[in-house]
PDB file of C-alpha atoms in Angstrom:
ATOM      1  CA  UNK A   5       0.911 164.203  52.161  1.00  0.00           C
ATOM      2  CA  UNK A   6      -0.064 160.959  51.081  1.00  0.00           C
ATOM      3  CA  UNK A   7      -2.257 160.672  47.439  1.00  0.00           C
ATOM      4  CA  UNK A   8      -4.596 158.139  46.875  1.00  0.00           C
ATOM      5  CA  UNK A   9      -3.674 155.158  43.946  1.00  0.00           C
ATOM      6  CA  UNK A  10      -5.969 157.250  41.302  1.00  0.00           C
ATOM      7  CA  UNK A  11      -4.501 160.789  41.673  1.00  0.00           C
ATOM      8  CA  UNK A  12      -1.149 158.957  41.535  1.00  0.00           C
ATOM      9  CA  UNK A  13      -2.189 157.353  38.624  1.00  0.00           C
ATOM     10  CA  UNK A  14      -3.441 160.440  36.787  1.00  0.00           C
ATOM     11  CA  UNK A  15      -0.024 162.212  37.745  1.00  0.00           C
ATOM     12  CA  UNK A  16       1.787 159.322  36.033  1.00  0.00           C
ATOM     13  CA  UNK A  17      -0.119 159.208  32.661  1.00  0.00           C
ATOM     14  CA  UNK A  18       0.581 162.913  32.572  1.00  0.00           C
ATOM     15  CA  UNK A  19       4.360 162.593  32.989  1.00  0.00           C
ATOM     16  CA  UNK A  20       4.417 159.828  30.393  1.00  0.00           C
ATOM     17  CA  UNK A  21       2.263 161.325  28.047  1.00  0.00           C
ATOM     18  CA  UNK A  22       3.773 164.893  28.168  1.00  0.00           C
ATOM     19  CA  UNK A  23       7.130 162.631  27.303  1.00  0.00           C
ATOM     20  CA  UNK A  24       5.449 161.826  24.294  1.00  0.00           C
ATOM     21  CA  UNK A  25       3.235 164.645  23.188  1.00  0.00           C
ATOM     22  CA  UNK A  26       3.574 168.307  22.432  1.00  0.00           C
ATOM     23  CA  UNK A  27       0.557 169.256  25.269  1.00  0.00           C
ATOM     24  CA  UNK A  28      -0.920 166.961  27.821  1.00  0.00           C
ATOM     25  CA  UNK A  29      -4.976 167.663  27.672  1.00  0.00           C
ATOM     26  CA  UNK A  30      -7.660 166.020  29.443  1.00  0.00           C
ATOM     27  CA  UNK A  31      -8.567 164.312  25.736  1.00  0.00           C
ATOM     28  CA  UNK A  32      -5.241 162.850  26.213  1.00  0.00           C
ATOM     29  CA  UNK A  33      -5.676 161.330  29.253  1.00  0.00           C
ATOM     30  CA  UNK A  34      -9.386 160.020  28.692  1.00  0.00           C
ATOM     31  CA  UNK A  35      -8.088 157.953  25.940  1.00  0.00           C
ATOM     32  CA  UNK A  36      -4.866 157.071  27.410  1.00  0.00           C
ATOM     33  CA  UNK A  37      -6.858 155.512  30.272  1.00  0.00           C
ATOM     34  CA  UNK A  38      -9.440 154.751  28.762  1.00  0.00           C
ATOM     35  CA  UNK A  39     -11.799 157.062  31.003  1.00  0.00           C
ATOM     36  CA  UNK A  40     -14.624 159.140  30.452  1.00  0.00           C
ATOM     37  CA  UNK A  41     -14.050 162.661  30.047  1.00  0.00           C
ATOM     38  CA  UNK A  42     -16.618 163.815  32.847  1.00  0.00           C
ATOM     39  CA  UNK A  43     -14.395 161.816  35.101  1.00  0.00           C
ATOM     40  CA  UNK A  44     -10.975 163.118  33.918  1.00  0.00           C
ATOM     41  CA  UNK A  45     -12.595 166.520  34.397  1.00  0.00           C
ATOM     42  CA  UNK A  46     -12.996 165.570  38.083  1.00  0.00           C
ATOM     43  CA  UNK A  47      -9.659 164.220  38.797  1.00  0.00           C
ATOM     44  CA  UNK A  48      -8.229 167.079  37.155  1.00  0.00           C
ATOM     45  CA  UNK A  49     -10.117 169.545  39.295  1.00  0.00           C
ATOM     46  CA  UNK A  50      -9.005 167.873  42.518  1.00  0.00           C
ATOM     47  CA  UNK A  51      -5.445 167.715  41.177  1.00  0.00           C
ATOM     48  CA  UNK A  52      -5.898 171.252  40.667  1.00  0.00           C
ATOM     49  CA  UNK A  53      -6.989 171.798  44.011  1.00  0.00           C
ATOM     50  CA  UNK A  54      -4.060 170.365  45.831  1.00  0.00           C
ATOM     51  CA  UNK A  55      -1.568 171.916  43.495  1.00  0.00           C
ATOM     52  CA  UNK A  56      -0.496 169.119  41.433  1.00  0.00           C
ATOM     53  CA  UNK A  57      -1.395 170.407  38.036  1.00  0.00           C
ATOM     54  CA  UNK A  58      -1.675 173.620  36.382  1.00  0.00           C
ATOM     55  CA  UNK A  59      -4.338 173.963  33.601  1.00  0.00           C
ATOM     56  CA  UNK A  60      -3.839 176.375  30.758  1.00  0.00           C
ATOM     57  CA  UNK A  61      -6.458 178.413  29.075  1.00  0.00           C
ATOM     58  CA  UNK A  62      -5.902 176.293  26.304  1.00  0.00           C
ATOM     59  CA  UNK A  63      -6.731 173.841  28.798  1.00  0.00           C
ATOM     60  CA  UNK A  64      -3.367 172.335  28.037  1.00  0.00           C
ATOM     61  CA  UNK A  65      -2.493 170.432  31.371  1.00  0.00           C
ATOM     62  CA  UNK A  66       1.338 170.482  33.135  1.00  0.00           C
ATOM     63  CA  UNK A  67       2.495 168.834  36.640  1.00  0.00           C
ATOM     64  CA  UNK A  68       3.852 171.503  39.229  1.00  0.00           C
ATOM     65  CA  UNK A  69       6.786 170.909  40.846  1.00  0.00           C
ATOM     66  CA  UNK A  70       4.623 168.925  43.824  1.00  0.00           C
ATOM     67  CA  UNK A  71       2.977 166.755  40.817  1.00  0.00           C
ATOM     68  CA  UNK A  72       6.346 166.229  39.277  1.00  0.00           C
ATOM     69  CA  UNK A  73       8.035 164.665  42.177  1.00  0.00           C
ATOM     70  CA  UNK A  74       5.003 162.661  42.572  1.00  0.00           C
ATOM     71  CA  UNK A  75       4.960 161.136  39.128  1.00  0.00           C
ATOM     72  CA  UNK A  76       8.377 160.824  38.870  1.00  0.00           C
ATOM     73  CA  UNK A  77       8.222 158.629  42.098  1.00  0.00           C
ATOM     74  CA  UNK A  78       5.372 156.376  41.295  1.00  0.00           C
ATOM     75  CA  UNK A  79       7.162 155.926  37.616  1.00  0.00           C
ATOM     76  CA  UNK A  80      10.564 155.081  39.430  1.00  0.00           C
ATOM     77  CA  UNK A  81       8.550 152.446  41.830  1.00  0.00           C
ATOM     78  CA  UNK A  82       6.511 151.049  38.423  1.00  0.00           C
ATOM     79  CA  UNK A  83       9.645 150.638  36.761  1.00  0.00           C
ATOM     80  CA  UNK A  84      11.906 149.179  39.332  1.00  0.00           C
ATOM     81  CA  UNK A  85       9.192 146.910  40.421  1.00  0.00           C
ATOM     82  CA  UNK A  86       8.332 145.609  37.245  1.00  0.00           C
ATOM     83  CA  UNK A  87      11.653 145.206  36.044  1.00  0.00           C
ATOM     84  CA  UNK A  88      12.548 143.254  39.017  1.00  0.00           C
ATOM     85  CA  UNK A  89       9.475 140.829  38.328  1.00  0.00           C
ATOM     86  CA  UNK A  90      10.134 140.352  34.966  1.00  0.00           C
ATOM     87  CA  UNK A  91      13.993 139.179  36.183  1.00  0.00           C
ATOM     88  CA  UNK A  92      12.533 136.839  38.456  1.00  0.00           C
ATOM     89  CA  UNK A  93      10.366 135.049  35.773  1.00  0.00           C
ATOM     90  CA  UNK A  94       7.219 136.527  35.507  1.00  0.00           C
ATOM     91  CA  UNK A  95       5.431 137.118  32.542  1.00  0.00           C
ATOM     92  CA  UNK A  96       5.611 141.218  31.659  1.00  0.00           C
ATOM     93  CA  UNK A  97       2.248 141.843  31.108  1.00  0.00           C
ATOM     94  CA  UNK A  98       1.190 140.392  34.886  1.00  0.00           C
ATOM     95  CA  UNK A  99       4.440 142.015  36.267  1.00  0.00           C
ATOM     96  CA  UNK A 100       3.226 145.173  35.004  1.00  0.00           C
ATOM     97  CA  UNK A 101      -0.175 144.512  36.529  1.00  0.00           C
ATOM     98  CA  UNK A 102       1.374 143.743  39.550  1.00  0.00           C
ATOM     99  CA  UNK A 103       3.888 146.622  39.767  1.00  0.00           C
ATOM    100  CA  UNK A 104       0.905 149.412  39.041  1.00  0.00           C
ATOM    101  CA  UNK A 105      -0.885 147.702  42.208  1.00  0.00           C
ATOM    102  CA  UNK A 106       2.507 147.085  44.391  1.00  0.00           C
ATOM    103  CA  UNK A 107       3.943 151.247  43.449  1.00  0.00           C
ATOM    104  CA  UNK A 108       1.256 152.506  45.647  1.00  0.00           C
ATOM    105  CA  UNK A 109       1.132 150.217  48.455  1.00  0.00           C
ATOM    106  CA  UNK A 110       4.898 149.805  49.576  1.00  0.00           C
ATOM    107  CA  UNK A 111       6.363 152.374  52.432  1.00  0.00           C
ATOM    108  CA  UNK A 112       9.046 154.707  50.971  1.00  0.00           C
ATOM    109  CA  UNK A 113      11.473 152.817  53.623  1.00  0.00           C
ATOM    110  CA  UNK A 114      10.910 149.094  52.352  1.00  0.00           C
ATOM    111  CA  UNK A 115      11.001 150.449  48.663  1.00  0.00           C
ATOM    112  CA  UNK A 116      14.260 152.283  49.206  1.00  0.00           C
ATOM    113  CA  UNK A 117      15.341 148.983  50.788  1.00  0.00           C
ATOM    114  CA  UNK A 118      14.221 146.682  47.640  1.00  0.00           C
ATOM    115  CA  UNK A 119      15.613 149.357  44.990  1.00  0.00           C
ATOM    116  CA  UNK A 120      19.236 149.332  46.704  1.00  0.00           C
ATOM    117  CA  UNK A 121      19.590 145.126  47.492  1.00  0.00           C
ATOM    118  CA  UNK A 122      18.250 144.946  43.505  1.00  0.00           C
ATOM    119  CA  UNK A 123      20.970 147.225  42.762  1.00  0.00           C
ATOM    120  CA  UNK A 124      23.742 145.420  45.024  1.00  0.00           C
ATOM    121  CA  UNK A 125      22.370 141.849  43.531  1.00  0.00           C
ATOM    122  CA  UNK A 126      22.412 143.017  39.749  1.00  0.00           C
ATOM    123  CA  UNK A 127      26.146 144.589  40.327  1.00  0.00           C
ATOM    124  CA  UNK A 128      27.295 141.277  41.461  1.00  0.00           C
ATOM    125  CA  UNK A 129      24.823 138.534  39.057  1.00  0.00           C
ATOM    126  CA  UNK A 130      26.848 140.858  36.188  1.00  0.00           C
ATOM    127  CA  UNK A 131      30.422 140.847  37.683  1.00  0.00           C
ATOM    128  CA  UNK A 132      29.555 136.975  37.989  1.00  0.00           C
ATOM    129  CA  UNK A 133      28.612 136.469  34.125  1.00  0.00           C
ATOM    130  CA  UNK A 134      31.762 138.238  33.252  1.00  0.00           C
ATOM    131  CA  UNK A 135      33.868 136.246  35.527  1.00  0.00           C
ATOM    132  CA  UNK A 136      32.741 133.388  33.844  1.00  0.00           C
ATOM    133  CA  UNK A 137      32.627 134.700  30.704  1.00  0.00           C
ATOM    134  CA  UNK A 138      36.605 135.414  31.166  1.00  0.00           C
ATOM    135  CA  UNK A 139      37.278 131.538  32.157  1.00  0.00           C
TER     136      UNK A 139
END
């Protein structure tokens, strides 16, 4: 099942923000994104609904295992896309821009495709730079 760009979003922020905080609560995410609670609140409840979160009592908020492999994919597709911009010249903060826009548009296929020729082409650029560092 595909999510739409703002659930994917949401599921992000929480995987990077439980990396850095003790609990993950909608508070946390609201500020994070700079969002109004009401409409944190709503996201939550859908992710809720399609079993990509789990809310505590304490209203402390964790990704399921569905929510985890979601996050973790967008993140992978941020970072791989925004690292690859930044190598090809462009200035971080627009690759960054550009990545967050570009991670929820590209097919699974073409991104596998991109991730493993940037992997081939940074092998070889670095066994090139050694080469010629050895001469």
């Amino acid at each position: 099942m595909r999510h739409n760009k703002s659930s994917e979003d949401y599921m992000e922020t929480i995987l990077l923000l439980s990396r850095k905080l003790p609990v993950v609560r909608s508070i946390d995410i609201a500020t994070e994104l700079n969002f109004s609670k009401p409409s944190v609140s709503v996201a939550m409840k859908n992710l809720r609904e399609n079993d990509c979160i789990v809310v505590s009592q304490a209203g402390f908020i964790t990704l399921t295992e569905k929510g985890m492999q979601i996050a973790t994919s967008i993140y992978e597709r941020h970072e791989v896309l925004s690292n690859w911009l930044i190598s090809l010249g462009v200035d971080p903060e627009t690759a960054t821009a550009d990545a967050c826009e570009m991670e929820h548009q590209i097919s699974d296929e073409s991104f596998q495709a991109m991730k493993k020729f940037i992997e081939e082409h940074s092998v070889s650029a670095n066994n090139h730079k050694k080469e010629k560092t050895a001469e």
